[in-house]
PDB file of C-alpha atoms and ligand atoms in Angstrom:
ATOM      1  CA  MET A 241      12.140 -17.799  -7.506  1.00  0.00           C
ATOM      2  CA  GLY A 242       9.071 -15.811  -6.932  1.00  0.00           C
ATOM      3  CA  ARG A 243       7.023 -13.021  -8.017  1.00  0.00           C
ATOM      4  CA  ILE A 244       5.157 -10.262  -6.345  1.00  0.00           C
ATOM      5  CA  VAL A 245       2.913  -7.631  -7.898  1.00  0.00           C
ATOM      6  CA  ALA A 246       2.023  -4.469  -6.143  1.00  0.00           C
ATOM      7  CA  ILE A 247      -1.065  -2.935  -7.877  1.00  0.00           C
ATOM      8  CA  GLY A 248      -2.137   0.829  -7.476  1.00  0.00           C
ATOM      9  CA  GLU A 249      -1.042   4.553  -7.683  1.00  0.00           C
ATOM     10  CA  CYS A 250       2.509   6.068  -7.428  1.00  0.00           C
ATOM     11  CA  MET A 251       2.657   9.921  -7.548  1.00  0.00           C
ATOM     12  CA  GLY A 252       5.121  12.638  -8.082  1.00  0.00           C
ATOM     13  CA  GLU A 253       5.837  14.199  -4.537  1.00  0.00           C
ATOM     14  CA  LEU A 254       7.057  17.744  -4.555  1.00  0.00           C
ATOM     15  CA  SER A 255       8.234  18.889  -1.198  1.00  0.00           C
ATOM     16  CA  GLU A 256       9.392  22.245   0.318  1.00  0.00           C
ATOM     17  CA  THR A 257      13.065  22.170   1.578  1.00  0.00           C
ATOM     18  CA  GLY A 258      13.273  25.154   3.925  1.00  0.00           C
ATOM     19  CA  THR A 259      15.050  27.217   1.392  1.00  0.00           C
ATOM     20  CA  PRO A 260      12.503  29.355  -0.724  1.00  0.00           C
ATOM     21  CA  GLY A 261      12.213  28.462  -4.159  1.00  0.00           C
ATOM     22  CA  MET A 262      13.915  24.951  -3.734  1.00  0.00           C
ATOM     23  CA  LEU A 263      11.841  21.927  -4.042  1.00  0.00           C
ATOM     24  CA  ASN A 264      12.517  18.226  -3.717  1.00  0.00           C
ATOM     25  CA  MET A 265      11.144  15.809  -6.158  1.00  0.00           C
ATOM     26  CA  GLY A 266      10.076  12.158  -5.561  1.00  0.00           C
ATOM     27  CA  PHE A 267       7.887   9.456  -5.833  1.00  0.00           C
ATOM     28  CA  ALA A 268       5.536   7.931  -3.358  1.00  0.00           C
ATOM     29  CA  GLY A 269       2.136   6.283  -2.943  1.00  0.00           C
ATOM     30  CA  ASP A 270       0.944   3.534  -0.493  1.00  0.00           C
ATOM     31  CA  THR A 271       1.338   0.355  -2.749  1.00  0.00           C
ATOM     32  CA  LEU A 272       4.529   1.890  -4.026  1.00  0.00           C
ATOM     33  CA  ASN A 273       5.904   2.395  -0.604  1.00  0.00           C
ATOM     34  CA  THR A 274       5.326  -1.138   0.172  1.00  0.00           C
ATOM     35  CA  ALA A 275       6.992  -2.511  -3.357  1.00  0.00           C
ATOM     36  CA  PHE A 276       9.967  -0.361  -2.439  1.00  0.00           C
ATOM     37  CA  TYR A 277      10.344  -1.794   0.914  1.00  0.00           C
ATOM     38  CA  LEU A 278       9.728  -5.535  -0.589  1.00  0.00           C
ATOM     39  CA  ARG A 279      12.176  -4.797  -3.270  1.00  0.00           C
ATOM     40  CA  HIS A 280      14.783  -3.663  -0.812  1.00  0.00           C
ATOM     41  CA  SER A 281      14.301  -6.397   1.634  1.00  0.00           C
ATOM     42  CA  LEU A 282      13.965  -9.423  -0.630  1.00  0.00           C
ATOM     43  CA  GLY A 283      17.012 -10.987  -2.461  1.00  0.00           C
ATOM     44  CA  PRO A 284      17.429 -11.526  -6.223  1.00  0.00           C
ATOM     45  CA  ASP A 285      15.394 -14.528  -6.105  1.00  0.00           C
ATOM     46  CA  TRP A 286      12.038 -12.473  -5.955  1.00  0.00           C
ATOM     47  CA  GLN A 287      10.571 -10.209  -8.570  1.00  0.00           C
ATOM     48  CA  VAL A 288       8.732  -7.134  -7.421  1.00  0.00           C
ATOM     49  CA  ASP A 289       6.290  -5.839 -10.300  1.00  0.00           C
ATOM     50  CA  TYR A 290       4.369  -2.649 -10.041  1.00  0.00           C
ATOM     51  CA  VAL A 291       1.120  -2.512 -11.798  1.00  0.00           C
ATOM     52  CA  THR A 292      -0.176   0.844 -12.582  1.00  0.00           C
ATOM     53  CA  ALA A 293      -1.020   2.963 -15.462  1.00  0.00           C
ATOM     54  CA  VAL A 294       0.963   6.493 -16.249  1.00  0.00           C
ATOM     55  CA  GLY A 295       1.004   8.991 -19.423  1.00  0.00           C
ATOM     56  CA  SER A 296       3.402   9.031 -22.004  1.00  0.00           C
ATOM     57  CA  ASP A 297       5.195  12.343 -21.007  1.00  0.00           C
ATOM     58  CA  GLY A 298       8.114  13.126 -19.746  1.00  0.00           C
ATOM     59  CA  LEU A 299       7.294  13.304 -15.868  1.00  0.00           C
ATOM     60  CA  SER A 300       5.454   9.721 -16.510  1.00  0.00           C
ATOM     61  CA  ASP A 301       9.033   8.676 -17.814  1.00  0.00           C
ATOM     62  CA  ARG A 302      10.676   9.981 -14.598  1.00  0.00           C
ATOM     63  CA  MET A 303       8.386   7.874 -12.764  1.00  0.00           C
ATOM     64  CA  VAL A 304       8.897   4.847 -14.807  1.00  0.00           C
ATOM     65  CA  ASP A 305      12.856   5.434 -14.464  1.00  0.00           C
ATOM     66  CA  PHE A 306      12.359   5.676 -10.966  1.00  0.00           C
ATOM     67  CA  LEU A 307      10.813   2.355 -10.620  1.00  0.00           C
ATOM     68  CA  THR A 308      13.473   0.661 -12.587  1.00  0.00           C
ATOM     69  CA  GLY A 309      16.239   2.248 -10.595  1.00  0.00           C
ATOM     70  CA  GLN A 310      14.871   0.914  -7.699  1.00  0.00           C
ATOM     71  CA  GLY A 311      14.591  -2.378  -9.072  1.00  0.00           C
ATOM     72  CA  ILE A 312      11.025  -2.694  -9.383  1.00  0.00           C
ATOM     73  CA  GLY A 313       9.597  -4.255 -12.690  1.00  0.00           C
ATOM     74  CA  THR A 314       7.646  -1.996 -15.038  1.00  0.00           C
ATOM     75  CA  ASP A 315       6.800  -4.502 -17.793  1.00  0.00           C
ATOM     76  CA  HIS A 316       3.007  -4.230 -16.520  1.00  0.00           C
ATOM     77  CA  VAL A 317       3.138  -0.575 -16.065  1.00  0.00           C
ATOM     78  CA  ARG A 318       0.533   0.613 -19.164  1.00  0.00           C
ATOM     79  CA  ARG A 319       1.300   4.079 -20.729  1.00  0.00           C
ATOM     80  CA  LEU A 320      -1.810   6.110 -21.950  1.00  0.00           C
ATOM     81  CA  ALA A 321      -1.128   8.813 -24.476  1.00  0.00           C
ATOM     82  CA  ASP A 322      -3.493  11.593 -23.092  1.00  0.00           C
ATOM     83  CA  LYS A 323      -2.874  11.288 -19.419  1.00  0.00           C
ATOM     84  CA  THR A 324      -0.335  11.897 -16.821  1.00  0.00           C
ATOM     85  CA  ILE A 325       0.697  10.847 -13.175  1.00  0.00           C
ATOM     86  CA  GLY A 326      -0.886  12.236 -10.071  1.00  0.00           C
ATOM     87  CA  LEU A 327       1.118  14.870  -7.741  1.00  0.00           C
ATOM     88  CA  TYR A 328       1.393  15.900  -4.164  1.00  0.00           C
ATOM     89  CA  TYR A 329       3.002  18.984  -2.557  1.00  0.00           C
ATOM     90  CA  ILE A 330       4.155  18.871   0.670  1.00  0.00           C
ATOM     91  CA  THR A 331       3.871  22.240   2.664  1.00  0.00           C
ATOM     92  CA  LEU A 332       6.338  22.498   5.493  1.00  0.00           C
ATOM     93  CA  LYS A 333       5.262  24.867   8.285  1.00  0.00           C
ATOM     94  CA  ASP A 334       6.761  24.960  11.914  1.00  0.00           C
ATOM     95  CA  GLY A 335       7.647  21.121  11.008  1.00  0.00           C
ATOM     96  CA  GLU A 336       4.266  20.279  10.501  1.00  0.00           C
ATOM     97  CA  ARG A 337       3.385  18.578   6.887  1.00  0.00           C
ATOM     98  CA  SER A 338       0.316  19.555   4.807  1.00  0.00           C
ATOM     99  CA  PHE A 339      -0.544  17.942   1.590  1.00  0.00           C
ATOM    100  CA  THR A 340      -2.117  19.317  -1.720  1.00  0.00           C
ATOM    101  CA  TYR A 341      -2.842  16.750  -4.512  1.00  0.00           C
ATOM    102  CA  TRP A 342      -3.496  17.013  -8.148  1.00  0.00           C
ATOM    103  CA  ARG A 343      -4.653  13.452  -8.758  1.00  0.00           C
ATOM    104  CA  ASN A 344      -8.366  13.791  -9.981  1.00  0.00           C
ATOM    105  CA  ASP A 345      -7.465  12.920 -13.758  1.00  0.00           C
ATOM    106  CA  SER A 346      -4.494  10.879 -13.002  1.00  0.00           C
ATOM    107  CA  ALA A 347      -3.580   7.901 -15.475  1.00  0.00           C
ATOM    108  CA  ALA A 348      -3.697   5.315 -12.269  1.00  0.00           C
ATOM    109  CA  LYS A 349      -7.534   5.692 -12.473  1.00  0.00           C
ATOM    110  CA  LYS A 350      -7.205   3.688 -15.553  1.00  0.00           C
ATOM    111  CA  LEU A 351      -5.070   1.060 -14.065  1.00  0.00           C
ATOM    112  CA  ALA A 352      -7.522  -1.961 -14.254  1.00  0.00           C
ATOM    113  CA  SER A 353      -9.494  -0.525 -17.572  1.00  0.00           C
ATOM    114  CA  ASP A 354      -7.921  -3.204 -19.470  1.00  0.00           C
ATOM    115  CA  PRO A 355      -8.900  -6.667 -17.975  1.00  0.00           C
ATOM    116  CA  ALA A 356      -6.449  -8.723 -20.620  1.00  0.00           C
ATOM    117  CA  ALA A 357      -3.661  -6.618 -19.436  1.00  0.00           C
ATOM    118  CA  LEU A 358      -4.311  -7.054 -15.787  1.00  0.00           C
ATOM    119  CA  ALA A 359      -4.649 -10.923 -16.342  1.00  0.00           C
ATOM    120  CA  ARG A 360      -1.239 -10.799 -17.906  1.00  0.00           C
ATOM    121  CA  ALA A 361      -0.061  -8.843 -14.919  1.00  0.00           C
ATOM    122  CA  LEU A 362      -1.046 -11.275 -12.425  1.00  0.00           C
ATOM    123  CA  ASP A 363      -0.049 -14.484 -14.740  1.00  0.00           C
ATOM    124  CA  GLY A 364       2.426 -16.554 -12.958  1.00  0.00           C
ATOM    125  CA  ALA A 365       2.696 -14.359  -9.790  1.00  0.00           C
ATOM    126  CA  ASP A 366       2.756 -15.840  -6.203  1.00  0.00           C
ATOM    127  CA  LEU A 367       1.318 -12.787  -4.340  1.00  0.00           C
ATOM    128  CA  ALA A 368      -0.564  -9.535  -5.443  1.00  0.00           C
ATOM    129  CA  TYR A 369      -0.554  -6.796  -2.952  1.00  0.00           C
ATOM    130  CA  TRP A 370      -3.170  -3.961  -3.095  1.00  0.00           C
ATOM    131  CA  SER A 371      -5.035  -1.387  -1.172  1.00  0.00           C
ATOM    132  CA  GLY A 372      -8.361   0.521  -0.455  1.00  0.00           C
ATOM    133  CA  ILE A 373      -6.551   3.484  -2.101  1.00  0.00           C
ATOM    134  CA  THR A 374      -6.310   1.197  -5.272  1.00  0.00           C
ATOM    135  CA  LEU A 375      -9.918   0.710  -5.069  1.00  0.00           C
ATOM    136  CA  ALA A 376     -10.764   4.054  -4.256  1.00  0.00           C
ATOM    137  CA  ILE A 377      -9.290   5.624  -7.345  1.00  0.00           C
ATOM    138  CA  LEU A 378     -10.943   3.503  -9.903  1.00  0.00           C
ATOM    139  CA  PRO A 379     -14.337   3.894 -11.576  1.00  0.00           C
ATOM    140  CA  ASN A 380     -16.982   1.389 -10.485  1.00  0.00           C
ATOM    141  CA  GLN A 381     -16.829  -1.018 -13.347  1.00  0.00           C
ATOM    142  CA  ASP A 382     -12.896  -1.194 -13.151  1.00  0.00           C
ATOM    143  CA  ARG A 383     -13.135  -1.933  -9.321  1.00  0.00           C
ATOM    144  CA  LEU A 384     -15.413  -4.763 -10.239  1.00  0.00           C
ATOM    145  CA  ALA A 385     -13.082  -5.920 -13.061  1.00  0.00           C
ATOM    146  CA  LEU A 386     -10.060  -5.616 -10.657  1.00  0.00           C
ATOM    147  CA  ILE A 387     -12.033  -7.649  -7.886  1.00  0.00           C
ATOM    148  CA  GLU A 388     -12.775 -10.428 -10.351  1.00  0.00           C
ATOM    149  CA  ALA A 389      -8.975 -10.782 -11.576  1.00  0.00           C
ATOM    150  CA  LEU A 390      -8.091 -11.076  -8.010  1.00  0.00           C
ATOM    151  CA  SER A 391     -10.385 -13.585  -7.348  1.00  0.00           C
ATOM    152  CA  GLN A 392      -9.611 -15.701 -10.193  1.00  0.00           C
ATOM    153  CA  PHE A 393      -5.858 -15.242  -9.193  1.00  0.00           C
ATOM    154  CA  ALA A 394      -6.586 -16.624  -5.911  1.00  0.00           C
ATOM    155  CA  GLY A 395      -8.695 -19.303  -7.129  1.00  0.00           C
ATOM    156  CA  ARG A 396      -5.592 -20.540  -8.972  1.00  0.00           C
ATOM    157  CA  GLY A 397      -3.664 -20.543  -5.841  1.00  0.00           C
ATOM    158  CA  GLY A 398      -2.167 -17.039  -5.744  1.00  0.00           C
ATOM    159  CA  THR A 399      -2.164 -14.888  -2.612  1.00  0.00           C
ATOM    160  CA  VAL A 400      -3.945 -11.754  -2.340  1.00  0.00           C
ATOM    161  CA  VAL A 401      -2.966  -9.355   0.273  1.00  0.00           C
ATOM    162  CA  PHE A 402      -4.888  -6.031   1.015  1.00  0.00           C
ATOM    163  CA  ASP A 403      -4.362  -3.081   3.385  1.00  0.00           C
ATOM    164  CA  PRO A 404      -7.939  -1.252   3.509  1.00  0.00           C
ATOM    165  CA  ASN A 405      -5.842   1.946   4.066  1.00  0.00           C
ATOM    166  CA  LEU A 406      -9.319   3.740   4.640  1.00  0.00           C
ATOM    167  CA  ARG A 407      -9.328   7.306   2.768  1.00  0.00           C
ATOM    168  CA  PRO A 408     -12.705   8.775   3.006  1.00  0.00           C
ATOM    169  CA  ARG A 409     -11.681  11.551   0.850  1.00  0.00           C
ATOM    170  CA  LEU A 410     -11.142   9.537  -2.035  1.00  0.00           C
ATOM    171  CA  TRP A 411     -14.655   8.190  -1.830  1.00  0.00           C
ATOM    172  CA  ASP A 412     -18.145   9.520  -2.748  1.00  0.00           C
ATOM    173  CA  ASN A 413     -19.280   8.834   0.934  1.00  0.00           C
ATOM    174  CA  PRO A 414     -18.507   6.693   3.857  1.00  0.00           C
ATOM    175  CA  ASP A 415     -20.836   4.115   2.962  1.00  0.00           C
ATOM    176  CA  THR A 416     -19.677   3.647  -0.466  1.00  0.00           C
ATOM    177  CA  MET A 417     -16.161   2.911   1.091  1.00  0.00           C
ATOM    178  CA  ARG A 418     -17.282   0.677   3.491  1.00  0.00           C
ATOM    179  CA  GLY A 419     -19.291  -1.704   0.810  1.00  0.00           C
ATOM    180  CA  TRP A 420     -16.304  -1.595  -1.447  1.00  0.00           C
ATOM    181  CA  ILE A 421     -13.564  -2.164   1.189  1.00  0.00           C
ATOM    182  CA  HIS A 422     -15.719  -5.258   2.238  1.00  0.00           C
ATOM    183  CA  ARG A 423     -15.802  -6.506  -1.383  1.00  0.00           C
ATOM    184  CA  GLY A 424     -11.809  -6.057  -1.632  1.00  0.00           C
ATOM    185  CA  ALA A 425     -11.679  -7.964   1.670  1.00  0.00           C
ATOM    186  CA  ALA A 426     -13.584 -10.642   0.619  1.00  0.00           C
ATOM    187  CA  VAL A 427     -11.077 -11.834  -2.369  1.00  0.00           C
ATOM    188  CA  SER A 428      -8.064 -11.395  -0.175  1.00  0.00           C
ATOM    189  CA  GLN A 429      -6.518 -13.878   1.863  1.00  0.00           C
ATOM    190  CA  LEU A 430      -4.504 -11.628   4.126  1.00  0.00           C
ATOM    191  CA  CYS A 431      -5.634  -8.287   5.407  1.00  0.00           C
ATOM    192  CA  LEU A 432      -3.500  -5.719   6.981  1.00  0.00           C
ATOM    193  CA  PRO A 433      -5.621  -2.956   8.348  1.00  0.00           C
ATOM    194  CA  SER A 434      -4.848  -0.052  10.818  1.00  0.00           C
ATOM    195  CA  PHE A 435      -6.870   0.145  13.981  1.00  0.00           C
ATOM    196  CA  ASP A 436      -7.226   4.011  13.905  1.00  0.00           C
ATOM    197  CA  ASP A 437      -8.665   3.951  10.635  1.00  0.00           C
ATOM    198  CA  GLU A 438     -11.043   0.904  11.296  1.00  0.00           C
ATOM    199  CA  SER A 439     -12.102   2.207  14.384  1.00  0.00           C
ATOM    200  CA  ALA A 440     -12.959   5.762  12.867  1.00  0.00           C
ATOM    201  CA  TRP A 441     -14.950   4.525   9.965  1.00  0.00           C
ATOM    202  CA  PHE A 442     -16.221   1.001  11.208  1.00  0.00           C
ATOM    203  CA  GLY A 443     -16.766   1.994  14.775  1.00  0.00           C
ATOM    204  CA  ASP A 444     -14.622  -1.238  15.888  1.00  0.00           C
ATOM    205  CA  ALA A 445     -14.371  -1.172  19.638  1.00  0.00           C
ATOM    206  CA  ASP A 446     -11.136  -3.052  19.710  1.00  0.00           C
ATOM    207  CA  PRO A 447      -8.452  -4.483  17.319  1.00  0.00           C
ATOM    208  CA  ALA A 448     -10.164  -8.007  17.935  1.00  0.00           C
ATOM    209  CA  SER A 449     -13.304  -6.495  16.496  1.00  0.00           C
ATOM    210  CA  THR A 450     -11.555  -5.711  13.613  1.00  0.00           C
ATOM    211  CA  VAL A 451     -10.125  -9.120  12.984  1.00  0.00           C
ATOM    212  CA  ARG A 452     -13.531 -10.632  13.305  1.00  0.00           C
ATOM    213  CA  ARG A 453     -15.191  -8.119  11.095  1.00  0.00           C
ATOM    214  CA  TYR A 454     -12.507  -8.773   8.113  1.00  0.00           C
ATOM    215  CA  GLN A 455     -12.729 -12.734   8.910  1.00  0.00           C
ATOM    216  CA  ALA A 456     -16.390 -12.576   8.523  1.00  0.00           C
ATOM    217  CA  GLU A 457     -16.107 -11.019   5.161  1.00  0.00           C
ATOM    218  CA  GLY A 458     -13.829 -13.771   3.877  1.00  0.00           C
ATOM    219  CA  ALA A 459     -10.150 -13.067   4.810  1.00  0.00           C
ATOM    220  CA  ALA A 460      -8.528 -15.865   6.269  1.00  0.00           C
ATOM    221  CA  ARG A 461      -5.794 -14.236   8.057  1.00  0.00           C
ATOM    222  CA  VAL A 462      -5.853 -10.737   9.213  1.00  0.00           C
ATOM    223  CA  ILE A 463      -3.125  -8.469  11.255  1.00  0.00           C
ATOM    224  CA  VAL A 464      -4.168  -5.365  12.912  1.00  0.00           C
ATOM    225  CA  LYS A 465      -1.716  -2.598  13.219  1.00  0.00           C
ATOM    226  CA  ASN A 466      -2.160   0.015  15.997  1.00  0.00           C
ATOM    227  CA  GLY A 467       0.800   2.517  16.182  1.00  0.00           C
ATOM    228  CA  ALA A 468       2.879   1.940  19.129  1.00  0.00           C
ATOM    229  CA  ASP A 469       0.429  -0.298  20.756  1.00  0.00           C
ATOM    230  CA  SER A 470       0.301  -4.014  20.282  1.00  0.00           C
ATOM    231  CA  VAL A 471      -0.390  -5.674  16.867  1.00  0.00           C
ATOM    232  CA  THR A 472      -3.554  -8.139  17.186  1.00  0.00           C
ATOM    233  CA  TYR A 473      -3.650 -10.978  14.706  1.00  0.00           C
ATOM    234  CA  ALA A 474      -5.319 -14.057  13.737  1.00  0.00           C
ATOM    235  CA  ASP A 475      -3.553 -16.625  11.313  1.00  0.00           C
ATOM    236  CA  GLY A 476      -6.311 -19.393  11.629  1.00  0.00           C
ATOM    237  CA  SER A 477      -6.008 -20.555  15.301  1.00  0.00           C
ATOM    238  CA  GLY A 478      -7.712 -17.698  17.340  1.00  0.00           C
ATOM    239  CA  ILE A 479      -6.979 -14.122  18.245  1.00  0.00           C
ATOM    240  CA  SER A 480      -3.484 -13.261  19.646  1.00  0.00           C
ATOM    241  CA  THR A 481      -1.471  -9.870  20.313  1.00  0.00           C
ATOM    242  CA  PHE A 482       2.418  -9.439  19.827  1.00  0.00           C
ATOM    243  CA  PRO A 483       3.761  -6.308  21.692  1.00  0.00           C
ATOM    244  CA  ILE A 484       5.292  -3.455  20.026  1.00  0.00           C
ATOM    245  CA  LYS A 485       8.403  -1.596  21.214  1.00  0.00           C
ATOM    246  CA  PRO A 486       7.470   2.292  21.331  1.00  0.00           C
ATOM    247  CA  ALA A 487      10.120   3.971  19.122  1.00  0.00           C
ATOM    248  CA  ASP A 488      12.549   6.093  21.114  1.00  0.00           C
ATOM    249  CA  GLN A 489      12.353   8.998  18.491  1.00  0.00           C
ATOM    250  CA  VAL A 490       9.559   9.475  15.695  1.00  0.00           C
ATOM    251  CA  VAL A 491      10.539  12.000  13.043  1.00  0.00           C
ATOM    252  CA  ASP A 492       7.926  11.084  10.532  1.00  0.00           C
ATOM    253  CA  THR A 493       5.072   8.364  10.569  1.00  0.00           C
ATOM    254  CA  THR A 494       4.822   8.678   6.610  1.00  0.00           C
ATOM    255  CA  ALA A 495       4.645   4.981   5.338  1.00  0.00           C
ATOM    256  CA  ALA A 496       4.793   3.272   9.014  1.00  0.00           C
ATOM    257  CA  GLY A 497       2.020   0.740   7.754  1.00  0.00           C
ATOM    258  CA  ASP A 498       3.221   0.529   4.127  1.00  0.00           C
ATOM    259  CA  SER A 499       6.667  -0.451   5.462  1.00  0.00           C
ATOM    260  CA  PHE A 500       5.134  -2.716   8.263  1.00  0.00           C
ATOM    261  CA  ASN A 501       3.371  -4.635   5.494  1.00  0.00           C
ATOM    262  CA  ALA A 502       6.665  -4.992   3.377  1.00  0.00           C
ATOM    263  CA  GLY A 503       8.489  -6.114   6.212  1.00  0.00           C
ATOM    264  CA  TYR A 504       5.860  -8.534   7.120  1.00  0.00           C
ATOM    265  CA  LEU A 505       5.554 -10.122   3.950  1.00  0.00           C
ATOM    266  CA  ALA A 506       9.146 -10.206   3.005  1.00  0.00           C
ATOM    267  CA  ALA A 507       9.677 -12.252   6.503  1.00  0.00           C
ATOM    268  CA  GLU A 508       6.718 -14.540   5.629  1.00  0.00           C
ATOM    269  CA  LEU A 509       7.967 -15.054   2.205  1.00  0.00           C
ATOM    270  CA  GLN A 510      11.322 -16.446   3.313  1.00  0.00           C
ATOM    271  CA  GLY A 511       9.543 -18.796   5.609  1.00  0.00           C
ATOM    272  CA  ALA A 512       9.203 -17.115   8.917  1.00  0.00           C
ATOM    273  CA  PRO A 513       6.264 -17.878  11.317  1.00  0.00           C
ATOM    274  CA  VAL A 514       3.932 -15.629  11.895  1.00  0.00           C
ATOM    275  CA  ARG A 515       5.106 -13.898  14.940  1.00  0.00           C
ATOM    276  CA  ASP A 516       8.556 -13.654  13.580  1.00  0.00           C
ATOM    277  CA  ALA A 517       7.427 -12.000  10.550  1.00  0.00           C
ATOM    278  CA  ILE A 518       5.361  -9.516  12.693  1.00  0.00           C
ATOM    279  CA  ALA A 519       8.713  -8.424  14.601  1.00  0.00           C
ATOM    280  CA  ALA A 520      10.385  -7.834  11.079  1.00  0.00           C
ATOM    281  CA  GLY A 521       7.430  -5.825   9.895  1.00  0.00           C
ATOM    282  CA  ALA A 522       7.561  -3.623  13.218  1.00  0.00           C
ATOM    283  CA  GLY A 523      11.195  -3.595  13.005  1.00  0.00           C
ATOM    284  CA  LEU A 524      11.322  -1.979   9.816  1.00  0.00           C
ATOM    285  CA  ALA A 525       8.351   0.368  10.487  1.00  0.00           C
ATOM    286  CA  GLY A 526       9.985   1.282  13.691  1.00  0.00           C
ATOM    287  CA  ARG A 527      13.268   2.297  11.328  1.00  0.00           C
ATOM    288  CA  VAL A 528      11.267   3.842   8.922  1.00  0.00           C
ATOM    289  CA  ILE A 529       9.217   6.243  11.304  1.00  0.00           C
ATOM    290  CA  GLY A 530      12.640   7.427  12.708  1.00  0.00           C
ATOM    291  CA  ALA A 531      13.654   9.113   9.377  1.00  0.00           C
ATOM    292  CA  ARG A 532      11.987  11.841   7.171  1.00  0.00           C
ATOM    293  CA  GLY A 533       9.965  10.847   3.899  1.00  0.00           C
ATOM    294  CA  ALA A 534       8.378   7.633   3.036  1.00  0.00           C
ATOM    295  CA  LEU A 535      11.034   5.793   1.212  1.00  0.00           C
ATOM    296  CA  VAL A 536      13.795   5.240   3.657  1.00  0.00           C
ATOM    297  CA  ALA A 537      16.297   2.639   2.076  1.00  0.00           C
ATOM    298  CA  GLU A 538      18.866   2.651   4.997  1.00  0.00           C
ATOM    299  CA  ALA A 539      15.822   1.394   7.444  1.00  0.00           C
ATOM    300  CA  VAL A 540      16.317  -1.977   5.538  1.00  0.00           C
ATOM    301  CA  LYS A 541      18.056  -4.680   6.916  1.00  0.00           C
ATOM    302  CA  ARG A 542      19.257  -6.881   4.191  1.00  0.00           C
ATOM    303  CA  PRO A 543      19.050 -10.562   4.584  1.00  0.00           C
TER     304      PRO A 543
HETATM  305  P1  ADP B 639      -0.583   3.354   9.493  1.00  0.00           P
HETATM  306  O1  ADP B 639       0.736   4.034   9.040  1.00  0.00           O
HETATM  307  O2  ADP B 639      -1.253   2.465   8.459  1.00  0.00           O
HETATM  308  O3  ADP B 639      -1.575   4.185  10.285  1.00  0.00           O
HETATM  309  P2  ADP B 639       0.306   2.535  12.236  1.00  0.00           P
HETATM  310  O4  ADP B 639       0.325   3.792  12.835  1.00  0.00           O
HETATM  311  O5  ADP B 639      -0.873   1.628  12.842  1.00  0.00           O
HETATM  312  O6  ADP B 639      -0.145   2.438  10.661  1.00  0.00           O
HETATM  313  O7  ADP B 639       1.461   1.882  12.345  1.00  0.00           O
HETATM  314  C1  ADP B 639       1.967   0.862  11.611  1.00  0.00           C
HETATM  315  C2  ADP B 639       3.065   0.094  12.291  1.00  0.00           C
HETATM  316  O8  ADP B 639       4.341   0.969  12.363  1.00  0.00           O
HETATM  317  C3  ADP B 639       2.804  -0.436  13.635  1.00  0.00           C
HETATM  318  O9  ADP B 639       2.195  -1.651  13.744  1.00  0.00           O
HETATM  319  C4  ADP B 639       4.231  -0.391  14.423  1.00  0.00           C
HETATM  320  O10 ADP B 639       4.940  -1.553  13.949  1.00  0.00           O
HETATM  321  C5  ADP B 639       4.843   0.777  13.645  1.00  0.00           C
HETATM  322  N1  ADP B 639       4.724   1.921  14.726  1.00  0.00           N
HETATM  323  C6  ADP B 639       3.679   2.970  14.430  1.00  0.00           C
HETATM  324  N2  ADP B 639       3.874   4.101  15.545  1.00  0.00           N
HETATM  325  C7  ADP B 639       5.048   3.668  16.029  1.00  0.00           C
HETATM  326  C8  ADP B 639       5.558   4.006  17.362  1.00  0.00           C
HETATM  327  N3  ADP B 639       5.551   5.035  17.963  1.00  0.00           N
HETATM  328  N4  ADP B 639       6.680   3.416  18.015  1.00  0.00           N
HETATM  329  C9  ADP B 639       6.974   2.218  17.370  1.00  0.00           C
HETATM  330  N5  ADP B 639       6.429   1.558  16.128  1.00  0.00           N
HETATM  331  C10 ADP B 639       5.580   2.281  15.663  1.00  0.00           C
END
């Protein structure tokens, strides 16, 4: 028996279908994607809860119903009276997707505004999963509250896992982003960055530099994803690499990193050694990018 909490923002997704006037409605978001793949990868002896805030309107109800329908626990989804969820719209042009967001006032920005609720959500959990996007959407005071709650959780023996998921557009400026990302990493035992983001915004020359930088901030273990290139990791005993088999067919890379993280964690939680867990993460991500959309249940190979 174990319990995982994923903390962050899930949004409504409207996407063009190719038929004028017809849209698809779905739900996605980085931490939710990982929660989805964890839920589908792990057996019933694991509980996967999502921690966020939504409104009390019909659209928020739809999201909660969606989470419940996927088997994801919603006991720690806070309901706010005067808010609703964030939304994004995917325009399809010549097979290319572009995104328009309405999330400036989304309920999820309040997900850490009640420290007691946060403490209850983390109480008794084994693993807390969060990201740089979770941190980005919060006001400063709530960033501190979440970091403090996770620090206490780690102090009680919980494992905190952080994907920096650098999104400069969600931050006031890149320096602010860099500062908070390092504070987030400092309370996390395992960091799961992607090298293309890290090289762009931290100027890392190679993935080993990314590993060393996050270790210097306090993350004991670091696993750096790098698209079709090798994964570079440190789990306490030096820096190693793990080769990735390039996918035969890449249809849509949405949620590659999120699904990798879930595949990795699900394997590790079931006792796999680090290289087997990386292989599981890479296998899942490789299947997810072979299909359209963020949430591809068929990509999961059940235990
Ligand atoms: P992100 O989605 O966070 O940018 P990456 O692009 O680094 O993450 O990819 C995450 C993981 O997805 C990689 O470590 C790898 O396992 C898998 N992956 C991504 N692109 C490919 C590809 N072209 N072929 C095979 N695996 C891939």
